[in-house]
């Protein structure tokens, strides 16, 4: 397969800049509302270790819902498949990521999958740490392991902004606590979850993480199995079926790779046995996905024939 080159990536990133005019930044999180919609960046991490990038590749953003994939991997490694899926389902949904409706009608009353907010909160509740700091650092330590960069931390301003404003997520937590899906303090869980979503990375670091999922969970440089192959496959499957919110179906048709988006404007994509891709552009479409991110991945998938379908 033809390799992604920096020259070609720069050409495409420059071409798709204008599409930012078709979206707007997330305005329901005060700290994200101030993002510049004209910033964009992309990186591709090849499985031979070469990393190419374009745009403002050193710009740091919060990974938001991309963290759901990482927390799921940690929970699976800590507790195993049976325990995790006793508290969260495996099915995709056409409902918005913040929806509470399925919790009201499903029996047992557990979130339908770990990529929606309710499911992600239930997964974060499974972190093994005894304190909120321990739970957060369990996820951060995993990020440090995958990236090889122990300086990665969370954005305190964004975390606090989300903590202060996410009343709907609190309602999801209380509903699940009433039904025995989560345990412990809702406020402590919410503290961990908002900090988890506020982890800061750039596209080069995130593309490397995606590359590990593309490499069956193995470190690209050493070959060490950082994520058991089966658990990496589970995470990739959820990204493929549920990763792009209620745009996952059309994304599967138009792009056809496992991917996870976040409302900061980030998308992480997995091209199995080829490499990992990360795109950032804060202007979002109506589904909450990066406008330029989706467009760039459509172009790249078509050109390189990435689709798994």
PDB file of C-alpha atoms in Angstrom:
ATOM      1  CA  UNK A   1       0.000   0.000   0.000  1.00  0.00           C
ATOM      2  CA  UNK A   2       1.238   3.496  -0.866  1.00  0.00           C
ATOM      3  CA  UNK A   3       2.549   5.364   2.165  1.00  0.00           C
ATOM      4  CA  UNK A   4       1.119   8.633   3.455  1.00  0.00           C
ATOM      5  CA  UNK A   5       3.703  11.331   2.705  1.00  0.00           C
ATOM      6  CA  UNK A   6       4.112  14.667   4.441  1.00  0.00           C
ATOM      7  CA  UNK A   7       3.858  16.532   1.140  1.00  0.00           C
ATOM      8  CA  UNK A   8       0.542  14.903   0.249  1.00  0.00           C
ATOM      9  CA  UNK A   9      -0.845  15.358   3.773  1.00  0.00           C
ATOM     10  CA  UNK A  10       0.074  19.055   3.766  1.00  0.00           C
ATOM     11  CA  UNK A  11      -1.676  19.469   0.411  1.00  0.00           C
ATOM     12  CA  UNK A  12      -4.882  17.899   1.693  1.00  0.00           C
ATOM     13  CA  UNK A  13      -4.858  19.789   5.004  1.00  0.00           C
ATOM     14  CA  UNK A  14      -4.472  23.055   3.116  1.00  0.00           C
ATOM     15  CA  UNK A  15      -7.311  22.049   0.775  1.00  0.00           C
ATOM     16  CA  UNK A  16      -9.820  21.248   3.525  1.00  0.00           C
ATOM     17  CA  UNK A  17      -9.313  24.433   5.595  1.00  0.00           C
ATOM     18  CA  UNK A  18     -12.325  26.110   4.001  1.00  0.00           C
ATOM     19  CA  UNK A  19     -14.675  23.393   5.303  1.00  0.00           C
ATOM     20  CA  UNK A  20     -14.278  24.789   8.842  1.00  0.00           C
ATOM     21  CA  UNK A  21     -16.800  27.436   7.779  1.00  0.00           C
ATOM     22  CA  UNK A  22     -19.453  24.697   7.723  1.00  0.00           C
ATOM     23  CA  UNK A  23     -19.260  24.041  11.463  1.00  0.00           C
ATOM     24  CA  UNK A  24     -18.900  25.711  14.841  1.00  0.00           C
ATOM     25  CA  UNK A  25     -16.945  25.061  18.018  1.00  0.00           C
ATOM     26  CA  UNK A  26     -18.599  23.331  20.978  1.00  0.00           C
ATOM     27  CA  UNK A  27     -20.299  26.184  22.825  1.00  0.00           C
ATOM     28  CA  UNK A  28     -21.823  24.235  25.732  1.00  0.00           C
ATOM     29  CA  UNK A  29     -18.414  23.833  27.404  1.00  0.00           C
ATOM     30  CA  UNK A  30     -17.185  27.354  28.233  1.00  0.00           C
ATOM     31  CA  UNK A  31     -13.468  26.535  27.943  1.00  0.00           C
ATOM     32  CA  UNK A  32     -13.915  24.909  24.523  1.00  0.00           C
ATOM     33  CA  UNK A  33     -16.056  27.764  23.236  1.00  0.00           C
ATOM     34  CA  UNK A  34     -12.915  29.910  23.053  1.00  0.00           C
ATOM     35  CA  UNK A  35     -11.119  27.586  20.609  1.00  0.00           C
ATOM     36  CA  UNK A  36     -10.054  29.069  17.277  1.00  0.00           C
ATOM     37  CA  UNK A  37     -12.112  27.271  14.587  1.00  0.00           C
ATOM     38  CA  UNK A  38      -9.431  27.927  11.964  1.00  0.00           C
ATOM     39  CA  UNK A  39      -6.778  25.767  13.645  1.00  0.00           C
ATOM     40  CA  UNK A  40      -6.205  22.419  11.973  1.00  0.00           C
ATOM     41  CA  UNK A  41      -3.623  19.676  12.167  1.00  0.00           C
ATOM     42  CA  UNK A  42      -3.130  16.080  11.072  1.00  0.00           C
ATOM     43  CA  UNK A  43      -0.600  13.316  11.606  1.00  0.00           C
ATOM     44  CA  UNK A  44      -0.117   9.750  10.388  1.00  0.00           C
ATOM     45  CA  UNK A  45       2.038   7.250  12.292  1.00  0.00           C
ATOM     46  CA  UNK A  46       3.224   4.403  10.052  1.00  0.00           C
ATOM     47  CA  UNK A  47       3.859   0.991  11.555  1.00  0.00           C
ATOM     48  CA  UNK A  48       7.492   1.211  10.436  1.00  0.00           C
ATOM     49  CA  UNK A  49       7.878   4.093  12.923  1.00  0.00           C
ATOM     50  CA  UNK A  50       7.770   6.999  10.466  1.00  0.00           C
ATOM     51  CA  UNK A  51       5.478   9.856  11.541  1.00  0.00           C
ATOM     52  CA  UNK A  52       4.321  12.554   9.119  1.00  0.00           C
ATOM     53  CA  UNK A  53       2.331  15.649  10.023  1.00  0.00           C
ATOM     54  CA  UNK A  54       0.730  18.765   8.580  1.00  0.00           C
ATOM     55  CA  UNK A  55      -0.802  21.982   9.888  1.00  0.00           C
ATOM     56  CA  UNK A  56      -0.313  23.022  13.519  1.00  0.00           C
ATOM     57  CA  UNK A  57       0.908  19.588  14.586  1.00  0.00           C
ATOM     58  CA  UNK A  58       2.397  20.795  17.882  1.00  0.00           C
ATOM     59  CA  UNK A  59      -0.874  22.378  19.037  1.00  0.00           C
ATOM     60  CA  UNK A  60      -2.239  20.760  22.204  1.00  0.00           C
ATOM     61  CA  UNK A  61      -5.955  19.992  22.515  1.00  0.00           C
ATOM     62  CA  UNK A  62      -8.020  17.973  24.970  1.00  0.00           C
ATOM     63  CA  UNK A  63      -8.890  14.505  23.703  1.00  0.00           C
ATOM     64  CA  UNK A  64     -12.423  14.504  25.188  1.00  0.00           C
ATOM     65  CA  UNK A  65     -14.363  11.384  24.112  1.00  0.00           C
ATOM     66  CA  UNK A  66     -11.302   9.746  22.551  1.00  0.00           C
ATOM     67  CA  UNK A  67     -10.447   9.006  26.184  1.00  0.00           C
ATOM     68  CA  UNK A  68     -13.417   6.611  26.249  1.00  0.00           C
ATOM     69  CA  UNK A  69     -11.426   4.145  24.132  1.00  0.00           C
ATOM     70  CA  UNK A  70      -8.416   4.352  26.446  1.00  0.00           C
ATOM     71  CA  UNK A  71     -10.485   3.942  29.617  1.00  0.00           C
ATOM     72  CA  UNK A  72     -12.236   0.933  28.045  1.00  0.00           C
ATOM     73  CA  UNK A  73      -8.871  -0.709  27.317  1.00  0.00           C
ATOM     74  CA  UNK A  74      -7.761  -0.141  30.935  1.00  0.00           C
ATOM     75  CA  UNK A  75     -11.031  -1.547  32.322  1.00  0.00           C
ATOM     76  CA  UNK A  76     -10.784  -4.643  30.105  1.00  0.00           C
ATOM     77  CA  UNK A  77      -7.194  -5.270  31.183  1.00  0.00           C
ATOM     78  CA  UNK A  78      -8.092  -4.790  34.857  1.00  0.00           C
ATOM     79  CA  UNK A  79     -11.327  -6.732  35.071  1.00  0.00           C
ATOM     80  CA  UNK A  80     -11.803  -8.827  31.936  1.00  0.00           C
ATOM     81  CA  UNK A  81     -14.499  -8.907  29.304  1.00  0.00           C
ATOM     82  CA  UNK A  82     -17.280 -10.530  31.352  1.00  0.00           C
ATOM     83  CA  UNK A  83     -17.069  -8.032  34.210  1.00  0.00           C
ATOM     84  CA  UNK A  84     -16.959  -4.979  31.950  1.00  0.00           C
ATOM     85  CA  UNK A  85     -19.886  -6.057  29.799  1.00  0.00           C
ATOM     86  CA  UNK A  86     -22.000  -6.937  32.806  1.00  0.00           C
ATOM     87  CA  UNK A  87     -22.222  -3.158  33.350  1.00  0.00           C
ATOM     88  CA  UNK A  88     -22.230  -1.802  29.799  1.00  0.00           C
ATOM     89  CA  UNK A  89     -23.630  -3.164  26.538  1.00  0.00           C
ATOM     90  CA  UNK A  90     -22.119  -3.791  23.105  1.00  0.00           C
ATOM     91  CA  UNK A  91     -24.701  -2.423  20.684  1.00  0.00           C
ATOM     92  CA  UNK A  92     -24.588   0.755  18.544  1.00  0.00           C
ATOM     93  CA  UNK A  93     -27.323   3.373  18.829  1.00  0.00           C
ATOM     94  CA  UNK A  94     -28.758   6.169  16.727  1.00  0.00           C
ATOM     95  CA  UNK A  95     -29.459   8.221  19.867  1.00  0.00           C
ATOM     96  CA  UNK A  96     -27.274  11.249  20.722  1.00  0.00           C
ATOM     97  CA  UNK A  97     -24.212  10.519  22.876  1.00  0.00           C
ATOM     98  CA  UNK A  98     -25.771  12.332  25.856  1.00  0.00           C
ATOM     99  CA  UNK A  99     -29.116  10.478  25.684  1.00  0.00           C
ATOM    100  CA  UNK A 100     -30.722   9.022  28.800  1.00  0.00           C
ATOM    101  CA  UNK A 101     -33.662   7.357  27.028  1.00  0.00           C
ATOM    102  CA  UNK A 102     -32.122   3.890  26.579  1.00  0.00           C
ATOM    103  CA  UNK A 103     -31.373   3.714  30.313  1.00  0.00           C
ATOM    104  CA  UNK A 104     -35.090   4.093  30.940  1.00  0.00           C
ATOM    105  CA  UNK A 105     -36.230   1.304  28.609  1.00  0.00           C
ATOM    106  CA  UNK A 106     -33.398  -1.263  28.605  1.00  0.00           C
ATOM    107  CA  UNK A 107     -33.572  -4.158  31.048  1.00  0.00           C
ATOM    108  CA  UNK A 108     -31.227  -4.491  32.826  1.00  0.00           C
ATOM    109  CA  UNK A 109     -30.849  -0.732  32.917  1.00  0.00           C
ATOM    110  CA  UNK A 110     -27.252  -0.489  31.706  1.00  0.00           C
ATOM    111  CA  UNK A 111     -25.758   1.810  29.040  1.00  0.00           C
ATOM    112  CA  UNK A 112     -26.051   0.422  25.540  1.00  0.00           C
ATOM    113  CA  UNK A 113     -22.335   0.824  24.691  1.00  0.00           C
ATOM    114  CA  UNK A 114     -19.145   2.338  26.171  1.00  0.00           C
ATOM    115  CA  UNK A 115     -18.834   5.130  23.582  1.00  0.00           C
ATOM    116  CA  UNK A 116     -21.914   7.085  24.707  1.00  0.00           C
ATOM    117  CA  UNK A 117     -21.554   9.239  27.815  1.00  0.00           C
ATOM    118  CA  UNK A 118     -23.496   6.924  30.131  1.00  0.00           C
ATOM    119  CA  UNK A 119     -21.400   3.950  29.055  1.00  0.00           C
ATOM    120  CA  UNK A 120     -18.149   5.868  29.367  1.00  0.00           C
ATOM    121  CA  UNK A 121     -19.048   6.978  32.896  1.00  0.00           C
ATOM    122  CA  UNK A 122     -19.802   3.369  33.833  1.00  0.00           C
ATOM    123  CA  UNK A 123     -16.405   2.314  32.433  1.00  0.00           C
ATOM    124  CA  UNK A 124     -14.524   5.056  34.299  1.00  0.00           C
ATOM    125  CA  UNK A 125     -16.292   3.887  37.459  1.00  0.00           C
ATOM    126  CA  UNK A 126     -14.436   0.566  36.965  1.00  0.00           C
ATOM    127  CA  UNK A 127     -10.969   2.070  37.425  1.00  0.00           C
ATOM    128  CA  UNK A 128      -9.235   0.194  40.231  1.00  0.00           C
ATOM    129  CA  UNK A 129      -7.818   3.129  42.183  1.00  0.00           C
ATOM    130  CA  UNK A 130      -9.109   3.793  45.675  1.00  0.00           C
ATOM    131  CA  UNK A 131      -9.008   7.587  45.297  1.00  0.00           C
ATOM    132  CA  UNK A 132      -9.908   9.924  42.441  1.00  0.00           C
ATOM    133  CA  UNK A 133      -6.201  10.685  41.916  1.00  0.00           C
ATOM    134  CA  UNK A 134      -5.430   6.960  41.707  1.00  0.00           C
ATOM    135  CA  UNK A 135      -8.250   6.412  39.193  1.00  0.00           C
ATOM    136  CA  UNK A 136      -7.124   9.293  36.996  1.00  0.00           C
ATOM    137  CA  UNK A 137      -3.479   8.269  37.102  1.00  0.00           C
ATOM    138  CA  UNK A 138      -4.432   4.759  36.059  1.00  0.00           C
ATOM    139  CA  UNK A 139      -5.606   6.268  32.764  1.00  0.00           C
ATOM    140  CA  UNK A 140      -2.750   8.776  32.550  1.00  0.00           C
ATOM    141  CA  UNK A 141      -0.165   6.043  33.198  1.00  0.00           C
ATOM    142  CA  UNK A 142      -1.682   4.079  30.320  1.00  0.00           C
ATOM    143  CA  UNK A 143      -1.411   7.141  28.055  1.00  0.00           C
ATOM    144  CA  UNK A 144       2.225   7.568  29.112  1.00  0.00           C
ATOM    145  CA  UNK A 145       2.888   3.900  28.295  1.00  0.00           C
ATOM    146  CA  UNK A 146       1.341   4.145  24.817  1.00  0.00           C
ATOM    147  CA  UNK A 147       2.964   7.450  23.860  1.00  0.00           C
ATOM    148  CA  UNK A 148       6.287   7.065  25.649  1.00  0.00           C
ATOM    149  CA  UNK A 149       5.768  10.598  26.978  1.00  0.00           C
ATOM    150  CA  UNK A 150       5.342  11.003  30.742  1.00  0.00           C
ATOM    151  CA  UNK A 151       4.831  14.765  30.468  1.00  0.00           C
ATOM    152  CA  UNK A 152       1.263  14.339  29.169  1.00  0.00           C
ATOM    153  CA  UNK A 153      -1.271  15.680  31.686  1.00  0.00           C
ATOM    154  CA  UNK A 154      -4.771  17.123  31.736  1.00  0.00           C
ATOM    155  CA  UNK A 155      -5.879  20.725  31.158  1.00  0.00           C
ATOM    156  CA  UNK A 156      -7.074  21.952  34.552  1.00  0.00           C
ATOM    157  CA  UNK A 157      -9.114  24.841  33.133  1.00  0.00           C
ATOM    158  CA  UNK A 158     -11.028  22.636  30.701  1.00  0.00           C
ATOM    159  CA  UNK A 159     -11.589  19.948  33.344  1.00  0.00           C
ATOM    160  CA  UNK A 160     -12.995  22.479  35.799  1.00  0.00           C
ATOM    161  CA  UNK A 161     -15.175  24.044  33.102  1.00  0.00           C
ATOM    162  CA  UNK A 162     -16.649  20.659  32.231  1.00  0.00           C
ATOM    163  CA  UNK A 163     -17.075  19.703  35.881  1.00  0.00           C
ATOM    164  CA  UNK A 164     -19.012  22.893  36.582  1.00  0.00           C
ATOM    165  CA  UNK A 165     -21.318  22.660  33.570  1.00  0.00           C
ATOM    166  CA  UNK A 166     -22.065  18.956  32.928  1.00  0.00           C
ATOM    167  CA  UNK A 167     -25.409  18.625  34.704  1.00  0.00           C
ATOM    168  CA  UNK A 168     -26.738  16.120  32.170  1.00  0.00           C
ATOM    169  CA  UNK A 169     -23.841  13.746  32.846  1.00  0.00           C
ATOM    170  CA  UNK A 170     -24.648  13.976  36.544  1.00  0.00           C
ATOM    171  CA  UNK A 171     -28.230  12.948  35.816  1.00  0.00           C
ATOM    172  CA  UNK A 172     -26.942   9.925  33.875  1.00  0.00           C
ATOM    173  CA  UNK A 173     -24.790   8.979  36.866  1.00  0.00           C
ATOM    174  CA  UNK A 174     -27.616   9.252  39.379  1.00  0.00           C
ATOM    175  CA  UNK A 175     -29.899   7.181  37.168  1.00  0.00           C
ATOM    176  CA  UNK A 176     -27.240   4.464  36.881  1.00  0.00           C
ATOM    177  CA  UNK A 177     -26.466   4.609  40.603  1.00  0.00           C
ATOM    178  CA  UNK A 178     -30.159   4.086  41.352  1.00  0.00           C
ATOM    179  CA  UNK A 179     -30.028   0.946  39.201  1.00  0.00           C
ATOM    180  CA  UNK A 180     -26.754  -0.415  40.575  1.00  0.00           C
ATOM    181  CA  UNK A 181     -24.649   0.142  37.456  1.00  0.00           C
ATOM    182  CA  UNK A 182     -22.190   2.498  39.159  1.00  0.00           C
ATOM    183  CA  UNK A 183     -21.058   2.621  42.775  1.00  0.00           C
ATOM    184  CA  UNK A 184     -19.533   5.247  45.048  1.00  0.00           C
ATOM    185  CA  UNK A 185     -19.710   9.018  44.890  1.00  0.00           C
ATOM    186  CA  UNK A 186     -21.204  10.561  41.751  1.00  0.00           C
ATOM    187  CA  UNK A 187     -19.196  13.755  42.292  1.00  0.00           C
ATOM    188  CA  UNK A 188     -15.927  11.843  42.640  1.00  0.00           C
ATOM    189  CA  UNK A 189     -16.672   9.859  39.490  1.00  0.00           C
ATOM    190  CA  UNK A 190     -17.480  13.054  37.670  1.00  0.00           C
ATOM    191  CA  UNK A 191     -14.219  14.587  38.858  1.00  0.00           C
ATOM    192  CA  UNK A 192     -12.239  11.695  37.333  1.00  0.00           C
ATOM    193  CA  UNK A 193     -14.268  11.663  34.132  1.00  0.00           C
ATOM    194  CA  UNK A 194     -13.898  15.377  33.387  1.00  0.00           C
ATOM    195  CA  UNK A 195     -10.144  15.204  34.007  1.00  0.00           C
ATOM    196  CA  UNK A 196      -9.910  12.120  31.809  1.00  0.00           C
ATOM    197  CA  UNK A 197     -11.639  13.989  28.975  1.00  0.00           C
ATOM    198  CA  UNK A 198      -9.314  16.971  29.508  1.00  0.00           C
ATOM    199  CA  UNK A 199      -6.108  14.993  28.870  1.00  0.00           C
ATOM    200  CA  UNK A 200      -4.006  17.067  26.478  1.00  0.00           C
ATOM    201  CA  UNK A 201      -2.204  15.710  23.432  1.00  0.00           C
ATOM    202  CA  UNK A 202      -1.153  16.809  19.961  1.00  0.00           C
ATOM    203  CA  UNK A 203      -1.876  14.975  16.709  1.00  0.00           C
ATOM    204  CA  UNK A 204       1.556  13.334  16.618  1.00  0.00           C
ATOM    205  CA  UNK A 205       1.112  11.774  20.049  1.00  0.00           C
ATOM    206  CA  UNK A 206      -2.440  10.667  19.319  1.00  0.00           C
ATOM    207  CA  UNK A 207      -1.504   9.189  15.935  1.00  0.00           C
ATOM    208  CA  UNK A 208       1.045   7.016  17.745  1.00  0.00           C
ATOM    209  CA  UNK A 209      -1.679   5.781  20.108  1.00  0.00           C
ATOM    210  CA  UNK A 210      -3.880   4.995  17.106  1.00  0.00           C
ATOM    211  CA  UNK A 211      -0.953   3.162  15.536  1.00  0.00           C
ATOM    212  CA  UNK A 212      -0.761   0.809  18.507  1.00  0.00           C
ATOM    213  CA  UNK A 213      -4.428  -0.101  18.025  1.00  0.00           C
ATOM    214  CA  UNK A 214      -3.639  -0.609  14.316  1.00  0.00           C
ATOM    215  CA  UNK A 215      -0.722  -2.859  15.317  1.00  0.00           C
ATOM    216  CA  UNK A 216      -2.877  -5.342  17.271  1.00  0.00           C
ATOM    217  CA  UNK A 217      -2.004  -3.664  20.572  1.00  0.00           C
ATOM    218  CA  UNK A 218       1.775  -3.971  20.126  1.00  0.00           C
ATOM    219  CA  UNK A 219       4.337  -1.202  20.650  1.00  0.00           C
ATOM    220  CA  UNK A 220       5.398  -0.010  17.208  1.00  0.00           C
ATOM    221  CA  UNK A 221       9.082   0.287  18.111  1.00  0.00           C
ATOM    222  CA  UNK A 222       9.655  -2.719  20.417  1.00  0.00           C
ATOM    223  CA  UNK A 223       6.857  -5.114  19.484  1.00  0.00           C
ATOM    224  CA  UNK A 224       5.872  -5.425  23.163  1.00  0.00           C
ATOM    225  CA  UNK A 225       2.197  -6.332  23.649  1.00  0.00           C
ATOM    226  CA  UNK A 226       0.916  -3.224  25.465  1.00  0.00           C
ATOM    227  CA  UNK A 227      -2.767  -4.116  24.996  1.00  0.00           C
ATOM    228  CA  UNK A 228      -3.832  -7.756  24.651  1.00  0.00           C
ATOM    229  CA  UNK A 229      -4.729  -8.378  21.011  1.00  0.00           C
ATOM    230  CA  UNK A 230      -8.302  -9.385  21.824  1.00  0.00           C
ATOM    231  CA  UNK A 231      -8.928  -6.227  23.859  1.00  0.00           C
ATOM    232  CA  UNK A 232      -7.416  -4.022  21.137  1.00  0.00           C
ATOM    233  CA  UNK A 233      -9.781  -5.709  18.685  1.00  0.00           C
ATOM    234  CA  UNK A 234     -12.752  -5.004  20.965  1.00  0.00           C
ATOM    235  CA  UNK A 235     -11.792  -1.318  21.176  1.00  0.00           C
ATOM    236  CA  UNK A 236     -11.398  -1.126  17.396  1.00  0.00           C
ATOM    237  CA  UNK A 237     -14.790  -2.756  16.931  1.00  0.00           C
ATOM    238  CA  UNK A 238     -16.502  -0.196  19.157  1.00  0.00           C
ATOM    239  CA  UNK A 239     -14.784   2.606  17.258  1.00  0.00           C
ATOM    240  CA  UNK A 240     -16.061   1.078  14.029  1.00  0.00           C
ATOM    241  CA  UNK A 241     -19.665   0.706  15.180  1.00  0.00           C
ATOM    242  CA  UNK A 242     -20.112   3.532  17.692  1.00  0.00           C
ATOM    243  CA  UNK A 243     -17.096   5.848  17.557  1.00  0.00           C
ATOM    244  CA  UNK A 244     -18.542   8.723  15.531  1.00  0.00           C
ATOM    245  CA  UNK A 245     -21.683   9.260  17.602  1.00  0.00           C
ATOM    246  CA  UNK A 246     -24.883   8.956  15.550  1.00  0.00           C
ATOM    247  CA  UNK A 247     -22.910   9.598  12.359  1.00  0.00           C
ATOM    248  CA  UNK A 248     -21.168   6.216  12.686  1.00  0.00           C
ATOM    249  CA  UNK A 249     -23.141   4.590   9.873  1.00  0.00           C
ATOM    250  CA  UNK A 250     -22.440   7.213   7.231  1.00  0.00           C
ATOM    251  CA  UNK A 251     -18.806   7.426   8.402  1.00  0.00           C
ATOM    252  CA  UNK A 252     -18.484   3.661   7.916  1.00  0.00           C
ATOM    253  CA  UNK A 253     -19.750   4.039   4.343  1.00  0.00           C
ATOM    254  CA  UNK A 254     -17.712   7.134   3.460  1.00  0.00           C
ATOM    255  CA  UNK A 255     -14.477   6.333   5.346  1.00  0.00           C
ATOM    256  CA  UNK A 256     -14.723   2.756   6.613  1.00  0.00           C
ATOM    257  CA  UNK A 257     -12.105   2.679   9.383  1.00  0.00           C
ATOM    258  CA  UNK A 258     -12.437   2.414  13.175  1.00  0.00           C
ATOM    259  CA  UNK A 259     -12.403   5.962  14.557  1.00  0.00           C
ATOM    260  CA  UNK A 260     -13.306   7.942  17.653  1.00  0.00           C
ATOM    261  CA  UNK A 261     -14.122  11.623  17.769  1.00  0.00           C
ATOM    262  CA  UNK A 262     -14.225  14.175  20.568  1.00  0.00           C
ATOM    263  CA  UNK A 263     -16.066  17.491  20.857  1.00  0.00           C
ATOM    264  CA  UNK A 264     -12.801  19.439  21.056  1.00  0.00           C
ATOM    265  CA  UNK A 265     -12.559  18.688  17.329  1.00  0.00           C
ATOM    266  CA  UNK A 266     -10.283  15.669  17.417  1.00  0.00           C
ATOM    267  CA  UNK A 267     -10.636  12.365  15.534  1.00  0.00           C
ATOM    268  CA  UNK A 268      -8.420   9.320  16.086  1.00  0.00           C
ATOM    269  CA  UNK A 269      -8.497   6.743  13.290  1.00  0.00           C
ATOM    270  CA  UNK A 270      -7.126   3.204  13.037  1.00  0.00           C
ATOM    271  CA  UNK A 271      -5.934   1.746   9.724  1.00  0.00           C
ATOM    272  CA  UNK A 272      -5.292  -1.882  10.628  1.00  0.00           C
ATOM    273  CA  UNK A 273      -1.802  -3.158   9.748  1.00  0.00           C
ATOM    274  CA  UNK A 274      -0.959   0.243   8.180  1.00  0.00           C
ATOM    275  CA  UNK A 275      -0.885   2.927  10.871  1.00  0.00           C
ATOM    276  CA  UNK A 276      -2.735   5.437  13.024  1.00  0.00           C
ATOM    277  CA  UNK A 277      -4.132   8.816  12.062  1.00  0.00           C
ATOM    278  CA  UNK A 278      -5.133  11.827  14.151  1.00  0.00           C
ATOM    279  CA  UNK A 279      -6.863  14.961  12.902  1.00  0.00           C
ATOM    280  CA  UNK A 280      -7.795  18.127  14.768  1.00  0.00           C
ATOM    281  CA  UNK A 281     -10.143  20.943  13.744  1.00  0.00           C
ATOM    282  CA  UNK A 282     -12.453  22.516  16.371  1.00  0.00           C
ATOM    283  CA  UNK A 283     -15.360  23.380  14.046  1.00  0.00           C
ATOM    284  CA  UNK A 284     -17.985  20.651  14.539  1.00  0.00           C
ATOM    285  CA  UNK A 285     -20.906  19.414  12.473  1.00  0.00           C
ATOM    286  CA  UNK A 286     -24.387  18.816  13.907  1.00  0.00           C
ATOM    287  CA  UNK A 287     -23.393  15.369  15.183  1.00  0.00           C
ATOM    288  CA  UNK A 288     -20.457  16.795  17.155  1.00  0.00           C
ATOM    289  CA  UNK A 289     -17.673  15.598  14.822  1.00  0.00           C
ATOM    290  CA  UNK A 290     -14.878  17.721  13.366  1.00  0.00           C
ATOM    291  CA  UNK A 291     -15.948  19.007   9.939  1.00  0.00           C
ATOM    292  CA  UNK A 292     -12.438  19.099   8.508  1.00  0.00           C
ATOM    293  CA  UNK A 293     -11.517  15.864  10.281  1.00  0.00           C
ATOM    294  CA  UNK A 294     -14.308  13.927   8.628  1.00  0.00           C
ATOM    295  CA  UNK A 295     -13.568  15.520   5.256  1.00  0.00           C
ATOM    296  CA  UNK A 296      -9.845  14.755   5.431  1.00  0.00           C
ATOM    297  CA  UNK A 297     -10.454  11.140   6.395  1.00  0.00           C
ATOM    298  CA  UNK A 298     -12.939  10.758   3.534  1.00  0.00           C
ATOM    299  CA  UNK A 299     -10.298  12.023   1.088  1.00  0.00           C
ATOM    300  CA  UNK A 300      -7.502   9.864   2.531  1.00  0.00           C
ATOM    301  CA  UNK A 301      -9.605   6.717   2.754  1.00  0.00           C
ATOM    302  CA  UNK A 302     -10.727   7.079  -0.845  1.00  0.00           C
ATOM    303  CA  UNK A 303      -7.182   7.751  -2.091  1.00  0.00           C
ATOM    304  CA  UNK A 304      -5.473   4.965  -0.125  1.00  0.00           C
ATOM    305  CA  UNK A 305      -8.446   2.554  -0.213  1.00  0.00           C
ATOM    306  CA  UNK A 306      -8.494   2.176   3.575  1.00  0.00           C
ATOM    307  CA  UNK A 307     -12.092   1.034   3.995  1.00  0.00           C
ATOM    308  CA  UNK A 308     -12.448  -2.328   5.712  1.00  0.00           C
ATOM    309  CA  UNK A 309     -15.818  -2.867   4.019  1.00  0.00           C
TER     310      UNK A 309
END
